[in-house]
Amino acid sequence: MKQQETIRFALFSEVFAAIAHPKRLEIIHYLGEGQKTASELTELTGMSKANVSQHMNILKARGLVHCDKCGTFCHYRLTSPKVLEVCEIVRELILDQMQITAHNHEVLSTVVPLHKKDTA
């Protein structure tokens, strides 16, 4: 059972590693709007075709993106709406953390220091 857990967590880690790059998150965002060609993703992200291709290969290898061939073009799409759901959950987590941090900062700013240094 322990080996199965290790394998399972390794697979989770590989998916999260694929998502963890800012440019790949940007690609996922654009693919969430609908399928795109490499040229469209190049234009939208400002990356070179070679960089887009590298990122797409990582996303495809992890099963997050699929390529539908149409002649010489490859139309990329997300393999599941769950890819966007994962990103949305992380976004909500970040917003929650920001609210907690802002609240803690607000509370701490009202705390009077225990020892005031003499300025005279």
Tab-separated table of C-alpha atoms in Angstrom, residues 116-120:
chain	number	residue	atom	x	y	z
A	116	LYS	CA	8.537	52.128	24.126
A	117	LYS	CA	12.030	53.392	23.556
A	118	ASP	CA	12.797	56.785	24.983
A	119	THR	CA	13.435	59.258	22.213
A	120	ALA	CA	14.845	61.924	24.546
